[in-house]
Coordinates of C-alpha atoms in Angstrom, one line a residue:
X1341 CA -111.4 168.2 33.0
X1342 CA -114.4 169.4 34.9
X1343 CA -113.5 173.0 34.2
X1344 CA -113.1 172.1 30.5
X1345 CA -116.6 170.4 30.4
X1346 CA -118.1 173.5 32.1
X1347 CA -116.4 175.8 29.6
X1348 CA -117.5 173.7 26.6
X1349 CA -121.0 173.5 28.0
X1350 CA -121.2 177.3 28.4
X1351 CA -120.0 177.7 24.8
X1352 CA -122.8 175.4 23.5
X1353 CA -120.6 172.4 22.6
X1354 CA -121.7 168.8 23.1
X1355 CA -119.2 166.6 24.9
X1356 CA -121.0 163.3 23.9
X1357 CA -117.8 161.1 24.0
X1358 CA -116.2 163.5 21.6
X1359 CA -118.3 162.6 18.6
X1360 CA -120.0 164.9 16.2
X1361 CA -123.7 165.1 17.1
X1362 CA -126.3 165.1 14.3
X1363 CA -128.6 167.4 16.3
X1364 CA -125.8 170.0 16.6
X1365 CA -125.1 169.9 12.8
X1366 CA -128.8 170.4 12.1
X1367 CA -128.8 173.5 14.3
X1368 CA -125.7 174.9 12.6
X1369 CA -127.2 174.3 9.1
X1370 CA -130.4 176.2 10.1
X1371 CA -128.4 179.0 11.6
X1372 CA -126.1 179.4 8.7
X1373 CA -128.9 179.4 6.1
X1374 CA -130.3 182.5 7.7
X1375 CA -126.9 184.4 7.7
X1376 CA -126.7 186.6 4.5
X1377 CA -122.9 187.0 4.8
X1378 CA -122.4 183.3 4.9
X1379 CA -124.7 182.7 1.9
X1380 CA -122.8 185.3 -0.1
X1381 CA -119.4 183.7 0.8
X1382 CA -120.6 180.2 0.1
X1383 CA -122.1 181.2 -3.3
X1384 CA -118.8 182.9 -4.3
X1385 CA -116.3 180.2 -3.1
X1386 CA -118.4 177.2 -4.2
X1387 CA -118.2 178.3 -7.8
X1388 CA -115.2 180.5 -7.9
X1389 CA -111.4 180.5 -7.3
X1390 CA -110.7 181.2 -3.7
X1391 CA -107.9 183.5 -4.3
X1392 CA -109.9 185.6 -6.7
X1393 CA -112.8 185.8 -4.3
X1394 CA -110.6 186.6 -1.3
X1395 CA -108.4 189.2 -3.0
X1396 CA -108.4 192.5 -1.2
X1397 CA -109.1 195.1 -3.9
X1398 CA -107.6 197.9 -1.8
X1399 CA -104.3 196.1 -1.8
X1400 CA -104.4 195.1 -5.5
X1401 CA -105.2 198.6 -6.6
X1402 CA -102.0 200.1 -5.1
X1403 CA -99.5 197.5 -6.5
X1404 CA -96.5 199.5 -7.9
X1405 CA -93.2 198.0 -9.1
X1406 CA -91.2 201.1 -8.3
X1407 CA -88.2 201.0 -5.9
X1408 CA -85.9 203.6 -4.5
X1409 CA -82.9 201.1 -4.6
X1410 CA -82.5 198.7 -7.5
X1411 CA -79.6 196.4 -8.5
X1412 CA -78.2 196.8 -12.0
X1413 CA -78.0 195.3 -14.6
X1414 CA -81.4 193.6 -14.5
X1415 CA -81.4 190.6 -16.7
X1416 CA -84.2 188.5 -18.2
X1417 CA -85.8 186.3 -15.6
X1418 CA -85.0 182.6 -15.8
X1419 CA -87.1 179.5 -15.4
X1420 CA -86.5 176.3 -13.4
X1421 CA -89.5 174.7 -15.2
X1422 CA -90.9 171.6 -13.4
X1423 CA -87.9 171.0 -11.1
X1424 CA -87.0 172.0 -7.6
X1425 CA -83.8 173.9 -8.6
X1426 CA -84.8 177.3 -7.2
X1427 CA -81.8 177.4 -4.8
X1428 CA -79.4 176.9 -7.7
X1429 CA -81.2 179.4 -10.0
X1430 CA -81.2 182.0 -7.2
X1431 CA -77.5 181.5 -6.6
X1432 CA -76.5 181.5 -10.3
X1433 CA -78.7 184.6 -10.8
X1434 CA -76.8 186.2 -7.9
X1435 CA -73.5 185.5 -9.5
X1436 CA -74.5 186.4 -13.1
X1437 CA -75.3 190.0 -12.3
X1438 CA -71.7 191.1 -11.5
X1439 CA -70.5 188.6 -14.1
X1440 CA -72.6 190.2 -16.9
X1441 CA -71.5 193.6 -15.8
X1442 CA -67.8 192.7 -15.8
X1443 CA -67.9 191.1 -19.3
X1444 CA -70.5 193.5 -20.8
X1445 CA -73.1 190.8 -21.5
X1446 CA -76.7 191.7 -22.4
X1447 CA -77.8 188.1 -21.7
X1448 CA -76.2 185.2 -20.0
X1449 CA -77.1 182.1 -17.9
X1450 CA -74.9 179.7 -16.0
X1451 CA -75.8 176.0 -16.4
X1452 CA -78.1 175.1 -13.5
X1453 CA -78.3 171.6 -15.0
X1454 CA -74.6 171.1 -14.5
X1455 CA -74.8 171.8 -10.7
X1456 CA -78.1 169.8 -10.5
X1457 CA -76.3 166.8 -12.0
X1458 CA -73.5 166.8 -9.4
X1459 CA -75.8 167.6 -6.5
X1460 CA -77.9 164.6 -7.2
X1461 CA -74.8 162.4 -7.6
X1462 CA -73.4 163.7 -4.3
X1463 CA -76.7 163.4 -2.5
X1464 CA -76.9 159.7 -3.5
X1465 CA -73.5 159.1 -2.0
X1466 CA -74.3 161.2 1.1
X1467 CA -77.5 159.1 1.6
X1468 CA -75.8 155.8 1.3
X1469 CA -73.1 156.9 3.7
X1470 CA -75.8 157.9 6.2
X1471 CA -77.5 154.5 5.8
X1472 CA -74.2 152.8 6.7
X1473 CA -73.8 155.2 9.7
X1474 CA -77.2 154.4 11.0
X1475 CA -77.2 150.6 10.4
X1476 CA -77.8 150.0 14.1
X1477 CA -80.9 152.0 14.1
X1478 CA -84.3 150.2 13.5
X1479 CA -85.4 150.5 9.9
X1480 CA -88.9 151.6 11.1
X1481 CA -87.5 154.1 13.7
X1482 CA -87.9 157.8 13.3
X1483 CA -84.4 158.5 12.0
X1484 CA -84.1 155.8 9.3
X1485 CA -87.7 156.4 8.3
X1486 CA -86.9 160.1 7.9
X1487 CA -83.7 159.4 5.8
X1488 CA -85.6 157.1 3.3
X1489 CA -88.6 159.4 3.0
X1490 CA -87.0 161.7 0.5
X1491 CA -83.4 160.6 -0.2
X1492 CA -82.9 162.6 -3.4
X1493 CA -84.7 165.9 -3.0
X1494 CA -84.3 168.5 -5.7
X1495 CA -84.0 171.2 -3.0
X1496 CA -81.0 172.6 -1.3
X1497 CA -79.4 175.1 1.0
X1498 CA -76.7 177.7 0.4
X1499 CA -73.9 175.7 2.0
X1500 CA -74.8 172.7 -0.2
X1501 CA -74.4 175.0 -3.3
X1502 CA -70.9 176.0 -2.0
X1503 CA -70.0 172.3 -1.7
X1504 CA -70.9 171.6 -5.3
X1505 CA -69.1 174.7 -6.7
X1506 CA -66.0 174.2 -4.8
X1507 CA -65.7 170.5 -5.9
X1508 CA -67.0 170.8 -9.5
X1509 CA -66.9 174.5 -10.5
X1510 CA -69.5 176.0 -12.9
X1511 CA -70.1 176.2 -16.7
X1512 CA -72.1 178.5 -19.0
X1513 CA -75.5 177.1 -20.0
X1514 CA -74.4 177.1 -23.6
X1515 CA -71.9 174.4 -22.6
X1516 CA -74.3 172.1 -20.7
X1517 CA -77.9 172.9 -21.6
X1518 CA -81.0 171.6 -19.9
X1519 CA -82.0 168.0 -20.6
X1520 CA -85.5 166.7 -20.1
X1521 CA -84.5 165.6 -16.6
X1522 CA -83.5 169.1 -15.5
X1523 CA -86.7 170.6 -17.0
X1524 CA -88.8 168.0 -15.3
X1525 CA -87.0 165.9 -12.6
X1526 CA -89.9 163.5 -11.9
X1527 CA -88.6 160.5 -13.8
X1528 CA -84.9 160.7 -12.8
X1529 CA -86.0 161.2 -9.2
X1530 CA -88.3 158.2 -9.3
X1531 CA -85.7 155.8 -10.7
X1532 CA -82.9 157.0 -8.5
X1533 CA -85.1 157.0 -5.3
X1534 CA -86.2 153.5 -6.2
X1535 CA -82.6 152.3 -6.4
X1536 CA -81.4 154.2 -3.3
X1537 CA -84.1 152.6 -1.1
X1538 CA -83.2 149.2 -2.6
X1539 CA -79.5 149.9 -1.9
X1540 CA -80.3 151.1 1.6
X1541 CA -81.9 147.7 2.3
X1542 CA -78.9 145.8 0.7
X1543 CA -76.3 147.8 2.7
X1544 CA -78.1 147.3 6.0
X1545 CA -78.4 143.6 5.2
X1546 CA -74.6 143.3 4.5
X1547 CA -73.7 145.1 7.7
X1548 CA -76.1 143.0 9.8
X1549 CA -74.4 139.9 8.4
X1550 CA -71.1 141.3 9.9
X1551 CA -69.6 141.9 6.4
X1552 CA -66.2 143.7 6.6
X1553 CA -66.3 147.5 6.3
X1554 CA -64.2 147.3 3.2
X1555 CA -66.6 145.0 1.4
X1556 CA -69.5 147.2 2.5
X1557 CA -67.7 150.2 0.9
X1558 CA -67.0 148.1 -2.2
X1559 CA -70.7 147.4 -2.5
X1560 CA -71.5 151.0 -2.0
X1561 CA -69.0 152.1 -4.7
X1562 CA -70.6 149.7 -7.2
X1563 CA -74.0 151.2 -6.3
X1564 CA -72.6 154.7 -7.0
X1565 CA -71.3 153.5 -10.4
X1566 CA -74.9 152.5 -11.2
X1567 CA -76.2 155.8 -10.0
X1568 CA -73.7 157.6 -12.2
X1569 CA -74.8 155.6 -15.2
X1570 CA -78.4 156.5 -14.5
X1571 CA -77.5 160.2 -14.2
X1572 CA -75.6 160.2 -17.5
X1573 CA -78.5 158.5 -19.2
X1574 CA -80.8 161.4 -18.1
X1575 CA -78.5 164.4 -18.3
X1576 CA -75.7 163.5 -20.6
X1577 CA -72.0 163.7 -19.5
X1578 CA -71.1 167.0 -17.9
X1579 CA -68.1 168.7 -19.6
X1580 CA -64.6 168.5 -18.1
X1581 CA -63.1 170.9 -20.7
X1582 CA -64.8 173.5 -22.8
X1583 CA -64.4 176.7 -24.9
X1584 CA -66.3 179.9 -23.9
X1585 CA -67.1 182.2 -26.7
X1586 CA -69.3 185.3 -26.6
X1587 CA -70.0 188.7 -28.2
X1588 CA -70.3 191.6 -25.7
X1589 CA -72.8 194.4 -26.0
X1590 CA -70.2 196.4 -27.9
X1591 CA -70.3 193.6 -30.6
X1592 CA -66.7 192.5 -29.7
X1593 CA -66.1 188.8 -30.0
X1594 CA -64.2 186.9 -27.2
X1595 CA -63.0 183.4 -27.0
X1596 CA -61.4 181.5 -24.1
X1597 CA -60.2 178.0 -24.9
X1598 CA -59.7 174.7 -23.0
X1599 CA -61.2 175.8 -19.7
X1600 CA -62.1 173.4 -16.9
X1601 CA -65.3 174.1 -14.8
X1602 CA -63.2 174.9 -11.7
X1603 CA -60.8 177.2 -13.7
X1604 CA -63.8 179.0 -15.2
X1605 CA -65.2 179.7 -11.8
X1606 CA -61.9 180.7 -10.2
X1607 CA -60.7 182.9 -13.1
X1608 CA -63.8 184.4 -14.6
X1609 CA -66.6 184.2 -12.0
X1610 CA -64.5 184.5 -8.8
X1611 CA -67.5 184.9 -6.5
X1612 CA -66.4 185.1 -2.8
X1613 CA -68.0 181.9 -1.5
X1614 CA -65.8 181.8 1.7
X1615 CA -67.0 185.3 2.7
X1616 CA -70.7 184.5 2.7
X1617 CA -72.7 184.0 5.9
X1618 CA -76.2 182.5 6.3
X1619 CA -78.5 184.3 8.6
X1620 CA -81.9 182.8 9.7
X1621 CA -84.8 184.1 11.7
X1622 CA -86.2 181.4 14.0
X1623 CA -88.1 183.1 16.8
X1624 CA -88.7 179.8 18.7
X1625 CA -87.6 179.3 22.3
X1626 CA -85.7 176.2 21.3
X1627 CA -83.4 178.3 19.0
X1628 CA -82.3 181.4 20.9
X1629 CA -81.1 184.4 18.9
X1630 CA -77.4 185.2 18.3
X1631 CA -76.6 181.5 18.4
X1632 CA -75.2 179.3 15.6
X1633 CA -77.0 176.1 14.4
X1634 CA -76.6 173.1 12.1
X1635 CA -78.9 170.2 11.4
X1636 CA -78.0 166.6 11.7
X1637 CA -77.8 164.5 8.5
X1638 CA -78.4 167.7 6.3
X1639 CA -75.9 168.0 3.5
X1640 CA -74.9 166.7 0.1
X1641 CA -71.1 166.2 -0.1
X1642 CA -69.4 163.8 2.3
X1643 CA -66.8 165.7 4.2
X1644 CA -68.0 168.9 2.6
X1645 CA -68.9 172.2 4.3
X1646 CA -71.7 171.7 6.9
X1647 CA -75.0 173.6 6.7
X1648 CA -74.6 176.4 9.2
X1649 CA -76.9 179.3 10.3
X1650 CA -76.6 182.3 12.6
X1651 CA -80.0 183.0 14.1
X1652 CA -80.7 186.7 14.2
X1653 CA -83.7 189.0 14.7
X1654 CA -85.5 189.9 11.5
X1655 CA -84.4 193.6 11.6
X1656 CA -80.7 192.5 11.6
X1657 CA -81.5 190.5 8.4
X1658 CA -83.2 193.5 6.8
X1659 CA -80.4 195.9 7.7
X1660 CA -77.8 193.6 6.0
X1661 CA -79.9 193.0 2.9
X1662 CA -80.5 196.8 2.5
X1663 CA -76.8 197.5 2.8
X1664 CA -76.0 194.9 0.1
X1665 CA -78.7 196.2 -2.3
X1666 CA -77.5 199.8 -1.8
X1667 CA -74.0 198.4 -2.8
X1668 CA -75.5 197.1 -6.0
X1669 CA -75.2 193.5 -4.8
X1670 CA -78.3 191.2 -4.8
X1671 CA -79.2 188.9 -1.9
X1672 CA -79.9 185.2 -2.1
X1673 CA -82.8 184.3 0.3
X1674 CA -85.2 181.5 1.4
X1675 CA -88.8 182.0 2.3
X1676 CA -92.2 180.2 2.6
X1677 CA -93.4 181.2 -0.8
X1678 CA -96.8 179.5 -0.6
X1679 CA -98.2 181.8 1.9
X1680 CA -100.3 184.9 1.0
X1681 CA -98.8 184.8 -2.5
X1682 CA -100.5 185.5 -5.9
X1683 CA -98.4 183.5 -8.3
X1684 CA -99.5 185.1 -11.6
X1685 CA -99.2 188.7 -10.2
X1686 CA -96.1 187.9 -8.2
X1687 CA -97.4 189.6 -5.1
X1688 CA -96.3 188.5 -1.6
X1689 CA -98.5 190.5 0.8
X1690 CA -100.0 189.3 4.2
X1691 CA -103.0 191.6 3.5
X1692 CA -103.6 190.6 -0.1
X1693 CA -106.3 188.0 0.8
X1694 CA -109.1 188.6 3.3
X1695 CA -109.8 185.0 4.4
X1696 CA -111.1 186.0 7.8
X1697 CA -114.1 187.9 6.2
X1698 CA -115.0 185.0 4.0
X1699 CA -114.9 182.3 6.7
X1700 CA -115.8 184.6 9.7
X1701 CA -112.9 183.3 11.7
X1702 CA -109.5 184.6 12.9
X1703 CA -106.2 183.1 11.9
X1704 CA -104.1 183.7 15.0
X1705 CA -100.7 181.9 14.7
X1706 CA -97.6 183.9 14.8
X1707 CA -94.3 182.9 13.2
X1708 CA -93.0 180.9 16.2
X1709 CA -96.3 178.9 16.4
X1710 CA -96.3 178.2 12.7
X1711 CA -92.8 176.8 12.9
X1712 CA -93.6 174.7 16.0
X1713 CA -96.8 173.2 14.5
X1714 CA -95.7 172.4 11.0
X1715 CA -97.5 175.4 9.3
X1716 CA -94.4 177.2 8.0
X1717 CA -90.8 176.7 7.0
X1718 CA -88.5 177.7 4.1
X1719 CA -89.8 176.2 0.8
X1720 CA -88.3 178.4 -2.0
X1721 CA -85.2 180.5 -2.7
X1722 CA -85.1 183.7 -4.7
X1723 CA -83.1 186.9 -5.1
X1724 CA -83.6 190.4 -3.7
X1725 CA -82.7 192.9 -6.4
X1726 CA -84.3 196.0 -5.0
X1727 CA -86.0 197.7 -2.0
X1728 CA -88.1 200.7 -1.5
X1729 CA -87.2 202.9 1.4
X1730 CA -89.5 205.5 3.0
X1731 CA -87.7 207.7 5.5
X1732 CA -85.0 205.0 5.6
X1733 CA -87.4 202.2 6.3
X1734 CA -88.4 199.4 3.8
X1735 CA -92.0 199.0 2.8
X1736 CA -91.5 196.6 -0.2
X1737 CA -88.8 194.5 -1.8
X1738 CA -88.1 193.6 -5.4
X1739 CA -87.6 189.9 -6.0
X1740 CA -86.1 188.0 -8.9
X1741 CA -87.9 184.7 -9.2
X1742 CA -87.0 181.6 -11.4
X1743 CA -90.5 180.9 -12.8
X1744 CA -90.0 182.5 -16.2
X1745 CA -90.8 186.0 -17.4
X1746 CA -94.5 185.5 -18.2
X1747 CA -95.8 186.3 -14.7
X1748 CA -95.4 189.1 -12.2
X1749 CA -93.4 192.1 -13.5
X1750 CA -91.6 190.1 -16.3
X1751 CA -90.7 187.5 -13.7
X1752 CA -89.9 190.0 -10.9
X1753 CA -92.1 189.8 -7.8
X1754 CA -93.1 192.3 -5.1
X1755 CA -92.8 191.4 -1.4
X1756 CA -94.2 193.7 1.2
X1757 CA -92.1 194.4 4.3
X1758 CA -94.8 192.9 6.5
X1759 CA -94.6 189.7 4.5
X1760 CA -90.9 189.7 5.0
X1761 CA -91.5 189.7 8.8
X1762 CA -93.8 186.7 8.7
X1763 CA -92.4 184.4 6.0
X1764 CA -88.7 185.2 5.4
X1765 CA -86.4 182.6 6.9
X1766 CA -82.9 182.9 5.5
X1767 CA -80.4 185.1 3.6
X1768 CA -76.9 184.5 2.4
X1769 CA -75.0 187.7 2.9
X1770 CA -71.4 188.9 2.5
X1771 CA -69.7 189.3 5.8
X1772 CA -68.8 192.9 5.1
X1773 CA -72.5 193.9 5.7
X1774 CA -72.4 192.4 9.2
X1775 CA -70.8 193.4 12.5
X1776 CA -67.6 191.7 13.7
X1777 CA -69.5 190.2 16.6
X1778 CA -72.0 188.5 14.3
X1779 CA -69.2 187.2 12.1
X1780 CA -67.3 185.8 15.1
X1781 CA -70.5 184.1 16.4
X1782 CA -71.1 182.6 13.0
X1783 CA -67.8 180.8 13.3
X1784 CA -68.6 179.4 16.8
X1785 CA -69.3 175.7 17.3
X1786 CA -72.9 175.2 16.1
X1787 CA -75.6 173.6 18.1
X1788 CA -77.0 170.5 16.4
X1789 CA -80.7 170.4 15.6
X1790 CA -82.7 167.2 14.8
X1791 CA -83.0 166.2 11.2
X1792 CA -86.7 167.0 11.1
X1793 CA -86.3 170.5 12.6
X1794 CA -87.9 173.3 10.4
X1795 CA -84.4 174.8 9.9
X1796 CA -83.6 171.6 8.0
X1797 CA -86.1 172.4 5.3
X1798 CA -84.8 172.7 1.7
X1799 CA -85.7 175.3 -0.9
X1800 CA -87.4 174.0 -4.1

């Protein structure tokens, strides 16, 4: 402590019981008022948009949406509107590219609302089962507090998508279009979350009264019946049978009758879900590379496939993604989209904003530190549909987003390779683009991480 006091004194800091000293603030104001660079930055930021002021013109002036490798066909960008369905959109966009090519479709969308409906229904059940499982935990302890904080998130992970498709299949958007709840999930989330927390209290109360397990399950089943009614009210009833009619780009009409959602997926979509592997890049000492991980209490379908990751170095992830794109296969991925990102232009570039010059300070956290101290985790899922290679090395990536076609390059964003290093967290990749050793390790018994670990973050 004496050394710290000496150091702080040498740096000009006042250690008066840790409080901010008025005298020191006065000195700072006087000093800053005489600093031309500070005055210029203050005048610009106080009245202007920070991103516009901080934008690096040298980076902006060389933006070019040209790529040496590009997946085809490239379809119109989709929009998740005011909902956290990005992980579903990215996955359905991944599947629609080979689907559109196979059936010669110029435009097509799967129903994200259909998957959204069943994900919320299953998450409700998953939450209530976890409440029963943790009934002996204090209600104000960290675990139960964590579970009730956001019991019905819009977000998800790749393995959660697999669970929904395997159980419920998929349908075209023409069969189950968006309702207001899927365009803006605020109201349905509010009502269901309100009920889920109420039901959590009720279930814990029953268990603490030594109610028989069967009666507890009976109560939970009644709760799920109410949840289903709420969902139907907001979304309408998902189809169990439907006809799929379309006209291909050669103007030929096709009709397939009396399909079930699972039959439609198995027969017409036939995406290799069981061959996909999730790679993550977590450079923390607590998660060594080349190990497999899962996260406690993370999932959506009871007894469904667990969320599982293989932690690899970022270059392994890049190599697999490049191989897939060269094979005309897009790549589902999760990243921290809010960092160094210009939403309207669709540019993800660590050098796009010069915040250090404006504030006269250095921002020194690396990826590991950002993860350890709550500054960065996966927040959004999108799709790689292209990469630009220079002498075999990537310098930028083409990204299909799900925010409509009015921004970026008609909805397609640009990610620099340096941004990939810093803010990319996860890809779902076919096993054929990985070594046998990596595939074998992925199937190893995973290490369990705590529910609040950054790798438990969901994409919105």
